[in-house]
Backbone as JSON, one array per atom type, in Angstrom:
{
  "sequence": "XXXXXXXXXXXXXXXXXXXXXXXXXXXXXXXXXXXXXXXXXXXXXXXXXXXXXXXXXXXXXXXXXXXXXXXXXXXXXXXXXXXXXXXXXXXXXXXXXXXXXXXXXXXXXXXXXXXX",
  "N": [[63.9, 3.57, 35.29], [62.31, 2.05, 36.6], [59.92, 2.19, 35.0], [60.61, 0.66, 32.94], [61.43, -2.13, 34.2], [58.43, -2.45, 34.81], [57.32, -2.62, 32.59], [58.56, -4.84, 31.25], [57.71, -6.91, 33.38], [55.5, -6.91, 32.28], [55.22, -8.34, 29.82], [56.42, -10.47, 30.86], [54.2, -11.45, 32.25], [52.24, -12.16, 29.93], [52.97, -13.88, 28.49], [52.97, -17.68, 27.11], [52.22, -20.1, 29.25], [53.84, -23.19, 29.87], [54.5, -26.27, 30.94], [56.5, -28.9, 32.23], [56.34, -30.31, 34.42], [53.87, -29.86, 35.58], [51.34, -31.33, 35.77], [49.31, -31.69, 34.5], [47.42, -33.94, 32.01], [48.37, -34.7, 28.26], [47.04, -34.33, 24.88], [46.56, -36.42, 22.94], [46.38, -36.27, 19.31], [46.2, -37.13, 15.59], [46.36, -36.77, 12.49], [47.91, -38.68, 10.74], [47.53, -41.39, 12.74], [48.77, -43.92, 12.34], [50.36, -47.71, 13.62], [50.28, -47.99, 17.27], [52.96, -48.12, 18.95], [54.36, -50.22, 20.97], [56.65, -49.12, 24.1], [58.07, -51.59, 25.2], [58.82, -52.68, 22.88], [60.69, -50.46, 21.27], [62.35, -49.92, 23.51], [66.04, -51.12, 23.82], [66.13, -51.62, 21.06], [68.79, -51.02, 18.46], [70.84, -48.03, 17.05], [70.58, -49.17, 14.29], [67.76, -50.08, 13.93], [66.21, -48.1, 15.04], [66.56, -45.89, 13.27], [65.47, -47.12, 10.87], [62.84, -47.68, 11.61], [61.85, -45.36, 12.39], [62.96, -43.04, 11.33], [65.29, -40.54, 9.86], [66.63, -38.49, 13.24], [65.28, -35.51, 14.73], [66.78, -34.18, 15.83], [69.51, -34.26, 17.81], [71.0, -34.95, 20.48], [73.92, -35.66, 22.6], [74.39, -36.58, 25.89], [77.02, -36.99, 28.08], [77.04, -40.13, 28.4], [74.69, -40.72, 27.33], [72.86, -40.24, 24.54], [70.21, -38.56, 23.23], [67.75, -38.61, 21.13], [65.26, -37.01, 19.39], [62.05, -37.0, 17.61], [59.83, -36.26, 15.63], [55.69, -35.42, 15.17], [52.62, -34.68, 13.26], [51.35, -34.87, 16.01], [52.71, -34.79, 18.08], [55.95, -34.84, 19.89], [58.28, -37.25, 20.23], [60.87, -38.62, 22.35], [64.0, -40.52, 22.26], [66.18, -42.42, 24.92], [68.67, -43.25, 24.54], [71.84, -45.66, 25.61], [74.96, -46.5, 25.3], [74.37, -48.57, 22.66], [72.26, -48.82, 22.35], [68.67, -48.35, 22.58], [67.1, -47.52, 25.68], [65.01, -45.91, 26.8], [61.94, -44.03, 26.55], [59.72, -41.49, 26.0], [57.01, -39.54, 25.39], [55.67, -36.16, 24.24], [52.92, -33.71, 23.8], [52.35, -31.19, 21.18], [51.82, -28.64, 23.08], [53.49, -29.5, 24.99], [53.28, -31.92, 27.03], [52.97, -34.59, 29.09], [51.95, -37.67, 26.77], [51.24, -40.84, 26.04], [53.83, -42.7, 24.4], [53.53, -45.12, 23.16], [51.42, -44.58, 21.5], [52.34, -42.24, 20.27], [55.08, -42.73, 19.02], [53.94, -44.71, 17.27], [52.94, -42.47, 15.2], [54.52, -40.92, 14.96], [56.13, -42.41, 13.5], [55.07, -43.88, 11.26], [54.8, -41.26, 9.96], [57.71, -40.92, 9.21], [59.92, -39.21, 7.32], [62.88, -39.29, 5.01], [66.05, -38.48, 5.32]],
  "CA": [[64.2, 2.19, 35.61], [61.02, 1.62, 37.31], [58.82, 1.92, 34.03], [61.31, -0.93, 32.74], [60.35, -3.38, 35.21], [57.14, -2.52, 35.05], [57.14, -3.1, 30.83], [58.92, -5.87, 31.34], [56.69, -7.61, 33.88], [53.74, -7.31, 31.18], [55.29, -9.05, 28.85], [56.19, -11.74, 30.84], [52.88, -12.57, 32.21], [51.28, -12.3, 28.82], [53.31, -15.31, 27.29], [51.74, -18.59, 27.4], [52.65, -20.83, 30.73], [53.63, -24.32, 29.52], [55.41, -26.96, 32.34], [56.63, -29.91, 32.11], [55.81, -31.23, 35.92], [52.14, -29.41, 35.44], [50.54, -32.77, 36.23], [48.43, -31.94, 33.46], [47.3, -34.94, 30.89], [48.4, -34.2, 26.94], [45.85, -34.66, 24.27], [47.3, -37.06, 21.29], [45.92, -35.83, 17.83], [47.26, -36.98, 14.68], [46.24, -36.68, 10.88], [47.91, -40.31, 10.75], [48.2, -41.89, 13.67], [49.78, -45.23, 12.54], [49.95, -47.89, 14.68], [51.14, -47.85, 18.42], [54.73, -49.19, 18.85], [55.17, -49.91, 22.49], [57.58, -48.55, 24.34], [59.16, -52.2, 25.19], [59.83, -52.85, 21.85], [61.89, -49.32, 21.35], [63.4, -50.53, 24.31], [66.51, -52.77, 23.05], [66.51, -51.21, 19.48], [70.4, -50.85, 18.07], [70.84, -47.76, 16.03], [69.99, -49.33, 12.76], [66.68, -50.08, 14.01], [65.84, -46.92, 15.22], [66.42, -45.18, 12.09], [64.34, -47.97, 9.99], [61.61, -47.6, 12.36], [61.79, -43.48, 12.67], [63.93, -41.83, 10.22], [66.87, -39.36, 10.97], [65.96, -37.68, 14.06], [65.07, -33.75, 14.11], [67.73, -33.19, 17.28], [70.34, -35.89, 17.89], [71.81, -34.3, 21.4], [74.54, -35.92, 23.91], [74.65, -35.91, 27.29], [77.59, -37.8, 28.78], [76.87, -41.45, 27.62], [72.96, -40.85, 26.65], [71.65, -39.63, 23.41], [68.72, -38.22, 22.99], [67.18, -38.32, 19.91], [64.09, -36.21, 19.14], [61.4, -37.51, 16.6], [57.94, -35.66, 15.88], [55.13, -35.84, 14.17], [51.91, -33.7, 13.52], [50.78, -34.26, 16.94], [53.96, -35.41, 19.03], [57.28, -35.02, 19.78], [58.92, -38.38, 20.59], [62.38, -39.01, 22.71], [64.64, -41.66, 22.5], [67.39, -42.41, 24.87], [70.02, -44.71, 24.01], [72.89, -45.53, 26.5], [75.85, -47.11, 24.36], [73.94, -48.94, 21.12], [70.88, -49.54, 22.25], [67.92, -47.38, 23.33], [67.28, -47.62, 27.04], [63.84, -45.51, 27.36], [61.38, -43.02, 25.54], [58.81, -40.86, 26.54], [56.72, -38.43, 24.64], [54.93, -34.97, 24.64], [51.77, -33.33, 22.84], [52.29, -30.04, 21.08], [52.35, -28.15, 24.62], [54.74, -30.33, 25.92], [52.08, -32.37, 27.72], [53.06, -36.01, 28.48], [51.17, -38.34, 26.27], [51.43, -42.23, 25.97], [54.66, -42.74, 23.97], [53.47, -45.75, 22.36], [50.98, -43.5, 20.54], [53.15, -40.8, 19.37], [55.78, -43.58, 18.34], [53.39, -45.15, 15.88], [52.53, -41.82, 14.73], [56.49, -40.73, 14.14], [57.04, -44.33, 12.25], [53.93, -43.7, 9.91], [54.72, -40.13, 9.04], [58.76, -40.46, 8.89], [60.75, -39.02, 6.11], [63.95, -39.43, 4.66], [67.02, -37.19, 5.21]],
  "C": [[62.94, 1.47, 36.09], [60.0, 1.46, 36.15], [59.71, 0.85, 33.2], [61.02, -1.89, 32.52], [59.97, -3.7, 34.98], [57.09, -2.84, 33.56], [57.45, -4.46, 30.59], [58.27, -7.18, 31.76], [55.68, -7.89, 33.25], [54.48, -8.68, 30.41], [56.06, -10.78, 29.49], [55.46, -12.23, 31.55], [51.97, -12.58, 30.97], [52.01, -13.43, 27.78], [53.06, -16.64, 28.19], [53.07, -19.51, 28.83], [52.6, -22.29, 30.36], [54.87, -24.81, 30.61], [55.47, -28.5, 31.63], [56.08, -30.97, 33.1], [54.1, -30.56, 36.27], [51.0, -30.33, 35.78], [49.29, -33.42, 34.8], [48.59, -32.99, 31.9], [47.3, -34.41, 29.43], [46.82, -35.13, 26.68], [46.5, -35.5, 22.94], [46.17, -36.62, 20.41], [46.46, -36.28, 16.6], [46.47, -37.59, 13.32], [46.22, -38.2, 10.59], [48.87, -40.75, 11.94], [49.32, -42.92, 13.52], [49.47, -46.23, 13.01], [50.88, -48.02, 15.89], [52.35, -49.05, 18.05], [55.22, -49.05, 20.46], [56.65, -50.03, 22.78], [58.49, -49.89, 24.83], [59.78, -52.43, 24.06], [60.77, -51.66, 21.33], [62.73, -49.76, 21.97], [64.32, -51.76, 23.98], [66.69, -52.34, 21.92], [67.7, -50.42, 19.45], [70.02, -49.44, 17.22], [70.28, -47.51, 14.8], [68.61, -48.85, 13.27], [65.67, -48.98, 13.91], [65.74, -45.87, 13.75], [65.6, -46.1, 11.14], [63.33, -47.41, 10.38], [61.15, -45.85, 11.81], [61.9, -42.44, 12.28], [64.95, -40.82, 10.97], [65.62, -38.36, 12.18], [65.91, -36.02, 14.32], [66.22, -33.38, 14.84], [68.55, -34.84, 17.47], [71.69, -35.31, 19.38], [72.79, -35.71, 22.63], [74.81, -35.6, 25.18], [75.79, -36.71, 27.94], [77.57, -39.26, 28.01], [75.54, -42.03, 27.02], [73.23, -40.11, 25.76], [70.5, -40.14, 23.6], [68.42, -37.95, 21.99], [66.01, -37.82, 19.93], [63.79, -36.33, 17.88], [60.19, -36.4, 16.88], [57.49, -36.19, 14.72], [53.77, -34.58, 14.0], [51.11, -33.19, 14.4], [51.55, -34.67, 17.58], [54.74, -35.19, 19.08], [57.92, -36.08, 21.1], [61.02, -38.11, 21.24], [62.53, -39.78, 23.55], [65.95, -41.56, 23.11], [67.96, -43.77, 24.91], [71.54, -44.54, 24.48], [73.58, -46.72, 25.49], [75.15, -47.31, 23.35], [72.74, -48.97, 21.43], [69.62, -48.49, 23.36], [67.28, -48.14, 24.64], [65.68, -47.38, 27.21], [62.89, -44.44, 26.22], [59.87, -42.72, 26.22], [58.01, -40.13, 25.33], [55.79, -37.21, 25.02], [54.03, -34.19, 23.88], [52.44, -32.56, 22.35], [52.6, -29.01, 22.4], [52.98, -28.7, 25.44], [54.28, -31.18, 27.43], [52.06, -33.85, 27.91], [51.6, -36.73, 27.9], [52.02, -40.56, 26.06], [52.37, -42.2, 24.81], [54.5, -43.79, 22.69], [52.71, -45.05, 20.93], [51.92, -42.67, 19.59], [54.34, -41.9, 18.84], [55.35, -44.17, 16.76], [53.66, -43.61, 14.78], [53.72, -41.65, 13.37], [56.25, -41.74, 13.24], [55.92, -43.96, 11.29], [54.09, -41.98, 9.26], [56.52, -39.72, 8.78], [59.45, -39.9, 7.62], [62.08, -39.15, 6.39], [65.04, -38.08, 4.71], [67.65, -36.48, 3.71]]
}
């Protein structure tokens, strides 16, 4: 039981250490950026919009009376929430899950969306 543990314990300090509250600043990267789409204008977008803008989203989760939609791109992953019709807020996160400026990674999404 004791060599277990101890096997156990390796393997989970040898996988990588990514946080969300880490303080640490993402790095945006992206093939095609696009251009930025600030985050007031998301804010306020019905639905339709959202899918014009974005394309179907990779994750389309409920929580209560928010969806969260989840967009990426080749250096971002974008989320949108939207309380009744209309999206409320949106944030985004590098590759390591690293906040980055939303407007950024928004453009990015909208310039590299595809079709379902």
């Amino acid at each position: 039981m004791v060599v277990t543990a101890f096997l156990l314990a390796g393997c989970v300090e040898s996988a990588p250490q990514y946080s969300l509250a880490g303080g640490e600043t993402g790095v945006f990267r992206s093939a095609n950026p696009g251009r930025a789409i600030p985050v007031s204008q998301i804010t306020g977008m019905d639905e339709r919009q959202i899918a014009a803008t974005f394309g179907p989203p990779k994750l389309d989760r409920r929580d209560a009376s928010t969806r969260v939609l989840r967009y990426s791109s080749d250096g971002c992953v974008l989320f949108i929430y939207v309380n009744g019709t209309q999206a409320q807020y949106a944030d985004a996160y590098d590759p390591q899950m690293r906040p980055i400026p939303a407007d950024r990674c928004a453009g990015s999404v909208a310039a590299q969306k595809r079709s379902a």
